[in-house]
């Protein structure tokens, strides 16, 4: 599955889920050049931990493409 689609599904899953909040902070930090404590991803279960690493990897590869804009939209949609 596309990493962004998987992230989108994960963020929509449960707004009170602690893992979802970690993903939200991670994506917000990546998109807005903010700070994020990497130790937070160690609190995630294995599948979510792997997803967070994939998000970071894909963000690094795609940071100058439309992907960054789509991630920003995901963060803003999940807070509304």
PDB file of C-alpha atoms in Angstrom:
ATOM      1  CA  UNK A   1       0.000   0.000   0.000  1.00  0.00           C
ATOM      2  CA  UNK A   2       1.118   3.534  -0.674  1.00  0.00           C
ATOM      3  CA  UNK A   3       2.737   4.946   2.473  1.00  0.00           C
ATOM      4  CA  UNK A   4       0.718   8.164   2.345  1.00  0.00           C
ATOM      5  CA  UNK A   5      -2.520   6.222   1.962  1.00  0.00           C
ATOM      6  CA  UNK A   6      -1.564   3.987   4.871  1.00  0.00           C
ATOM      7  CA  UNK A   7      -0.771   7.053   6.981  1.00  0.00           C
ATOM      8  CA  UNK A   8      -4.048   8.677   5.976  1.00  0.00           C
ATOM      9  CA  UNK A   9      -5.970   5.559   7.023  1.00  0.00           C
ATOM     10  CA  UNK A  10      -4.030   5.403  10.276  1.00  0.00           C
ATOM     11  CA  UNK A  11      -4.771   9.044  11.135  1.00  0.00           C
ATOM     12  CA  UNK A  12      -8.479   8.603  10.392  1.00  0.00           C
ATOM     13  CA  UNK A  13      -8.701   5.403  12.428  1.00  0.00           C
ATOM     14  CA  UNK A  14      -9.159   6.879  15.925  1.00  0.00           C
ATOM     15  CA  UNK A  15      -8.513  10.480  16.895  1.00  0.00           C
ATOM     16  CA  UNK A  16      -7.898   9.499  20.541  1.00  0.00           C
ATOM     17  CA  UNK A  17      -5.358   6.796  19.734  1.00  0.00           C
ATOM     18  CA  UNK A  18      -1.935   7.658  21.240  1.00  0.00           C
ATOM     19  CA  UNK A  19      -0.176   6.267  18.146  1.00  0.00           C
ATOM     20  CA  UNK A  20      -2.250   8.530  15.916  1.00  0.00           C
ATOM     21  CA  UNK A  21      -1.171  11.506  17.987  1.00  0.00           C
ATOM     22  CA  UNK A  22       2.472  10.486  17.567  1.00  0.00           C
ATOM     23  CA  UNK A  23       2.004  10.210  13.795  1.00  0.00           C
ATOM     24  CA  UNK A  24       0.328  13.605  13.758  1.00  0.00           C
ATOM     25  CA  UNK A  25       3.259  15.208  15.617  1.00  0.00           C
ATOM     26  CA  UNK A  26       5.785  13.418  13.397  1.00  0.00           C
ATOM     27  CA  UNK A  27       4.170  14.558  10.156  1.00  0.00           C
ATOM     28  CA  UNK A  28       3.655  18.062  11.515  1.00  0.00           C
ATOM     29  CA  UNK A  29       7.330  18.299  12.413  1.00  0.00           C
ATOM     30  CA  UNK A  30       8.436  16.992   9.025  1.00  0.00           C
ATOM     31  CA  UNK A  31       6.179  19.344   7.087  1.00  0.00           C
ATOM     32  CA  UNK A  32       6.808  22.449   9.152  1.00  0.00           C
ATOM     33  CA  UNK A  33      10.484  21.902   9.999  1.00  0.00           C
ATOM     34  CA  UNK A  34       9.483  21.522  13.630  1.00  0.00           C
ATOM     35  CA  UNK A  35      10.916  19.487  16.453  1.00  0.00           C
ATOM     36  CA  UNK A  36       9.997  15.895  17.197  1.00  0.00           C
ATOM     37  CA  UNK A  37      11.391  13.615  19.886  1.00  0.00           C
ATOM     38  CA  UNK A  38      12.478  10.461  18.096  1.00  0.00           C
ATOM     39  CA  UNK A  39      12.060   8.510  21.313  1.00  0.00           C
ATOM     40  CA  UNK A  40       8.294   8.813  20.779  1.00  0.00           C
ATOM     41  CA  UNK A  41       8.383   6.316  17.927  1.00  0.00           C
ATOM     42  CA  UNK A  42       9.725   3.687  20.337  1.00  0.00           C
ATOM     43  CA  UNK A  43       6.352   3.847  22.108  1.00  0.00           C
ATOM     44  CA  UNK A  44       4.650   2.517  18.963  1.00  0.00           C
ATOM     45  CA  UNK A  45       3.898  -1.125  18.274  1.00  0.00           C
ATOM     46  CA  UNK A  46       6.135  -2.775  15.708  1.00  0.00           C
ATOM     47  CA  UNK A  47       3.904  -2.164  12.665  1.00  0.00           C
ATOM     48  CA  UNK A  48       3.405   1.494  13.554  1.00  0.00           C
ATOM     49  CA  UNK A  49       7.122   1.854  14.270  1.00  0.00           C
ATOM     50  CA  UNK A  50       7.875   0.496  10.788  1.00  0.00           C
ATOM     51  CA  UNK A  51       5.296   2.859   9.291  1.00  0.00           C
ATOM     52  CA  UNK A  52       6.948   5.808  11.029  1.00  0.00           C
ATOM     53  CA  UNK A  53      10.326   4.835   9.573  1.00  0.00           C
ATOM     54  CA  UNK A  54       8.777   4.521   6.108  1.00  0.00           C
ATOM     55  CA  UNK A  55       7.185   7.950   6.506  1.00  0.00           C
ATOM     56  CA  UNK A  56      10.558   9.469   7.374  1.00  0.00           C
ATOM     57  CA  UNK A  57      12.268   7.653   4.511  1.00  0.00           C
ATOM     58  CA  UNK A  58       9.671   8.680   1.941  1.00  0.00           C
ATOM     59  CA  UNK A  59       9.556  12.232   3.228  1.00  0.00           C
ATOM     60  CA  UNK A  60      13.328  12.428   2.801  1.00  0.00           C
ATOM     61  CA  UNK A  61      13.101  11.156  -0.770  1.00  0.00           C
ATOM     62  CA  UNK A  62      10.059  13.220  -1.727  1.00  0.00           C
ATOM     63  CA  UNK A  63      10.460  16.394   0.298  1.00  0.00           C
ATOM     64  CA  UNK A  64      10.639  18.586  -2.800  1.00  0.00           C
ATOM     65  CA  UNK A  65       7.585  17.136  -4.511  1.00  0.00           C
ATOM     66  CA  UNK A  66       3.838  17.312  -4.024  1.00  0.00           C
ATOM     67  CA  UNK A  67       4.147  14.732  -1.254  1.00  0.00           C
ATOM     68  CA  UNK A  68       4.997  17.427   1.267  1.00  0.00           C
ATOM     69  CA  UNK A  69       1.827  19.326   0.355  1.00  0.00           C
ATOM     70  CA  UNK A  70      -0.258  16.175   0.703  1.00  0.00           C
ATOM     71  CA  UNK A  71       1.244  15.449   4.129  1.00  0.00           C
ATOM     72  CA  UNK A  72       0.422  18.986   5.246  1.00  0.00           C
ATOM     73  CA  UNK A  73      -3.184  18.452   4.166  1.00  0.00           C
ATOM     74  CA  UNK A  74      -3.324  15.184   6.115  1.00  0.00           C
ATOM     75  CA  UNK A  75      -2.189  16.925   9.271  1.00  0.00           C
ATOM     76  CA  UNK A  76      -4.642  19.792   8.862  1.00  0.00           C
ATOM     77  CA  UNK A  77      -7.545  17.431   8.053  1.00  0.00           C
ATOM     78  CA  UNK A  78      -6.883  15.186  11.044  1.00  0.00           C
ATOM     79  CA  UNK A  79      -6.999  18.146  13.454  1.00  0.00           C
ATOM     80  CA  UNK A  80     -10.384  19.340  12.197  1.00  0.00           C
TER      81      UNK A  80
END
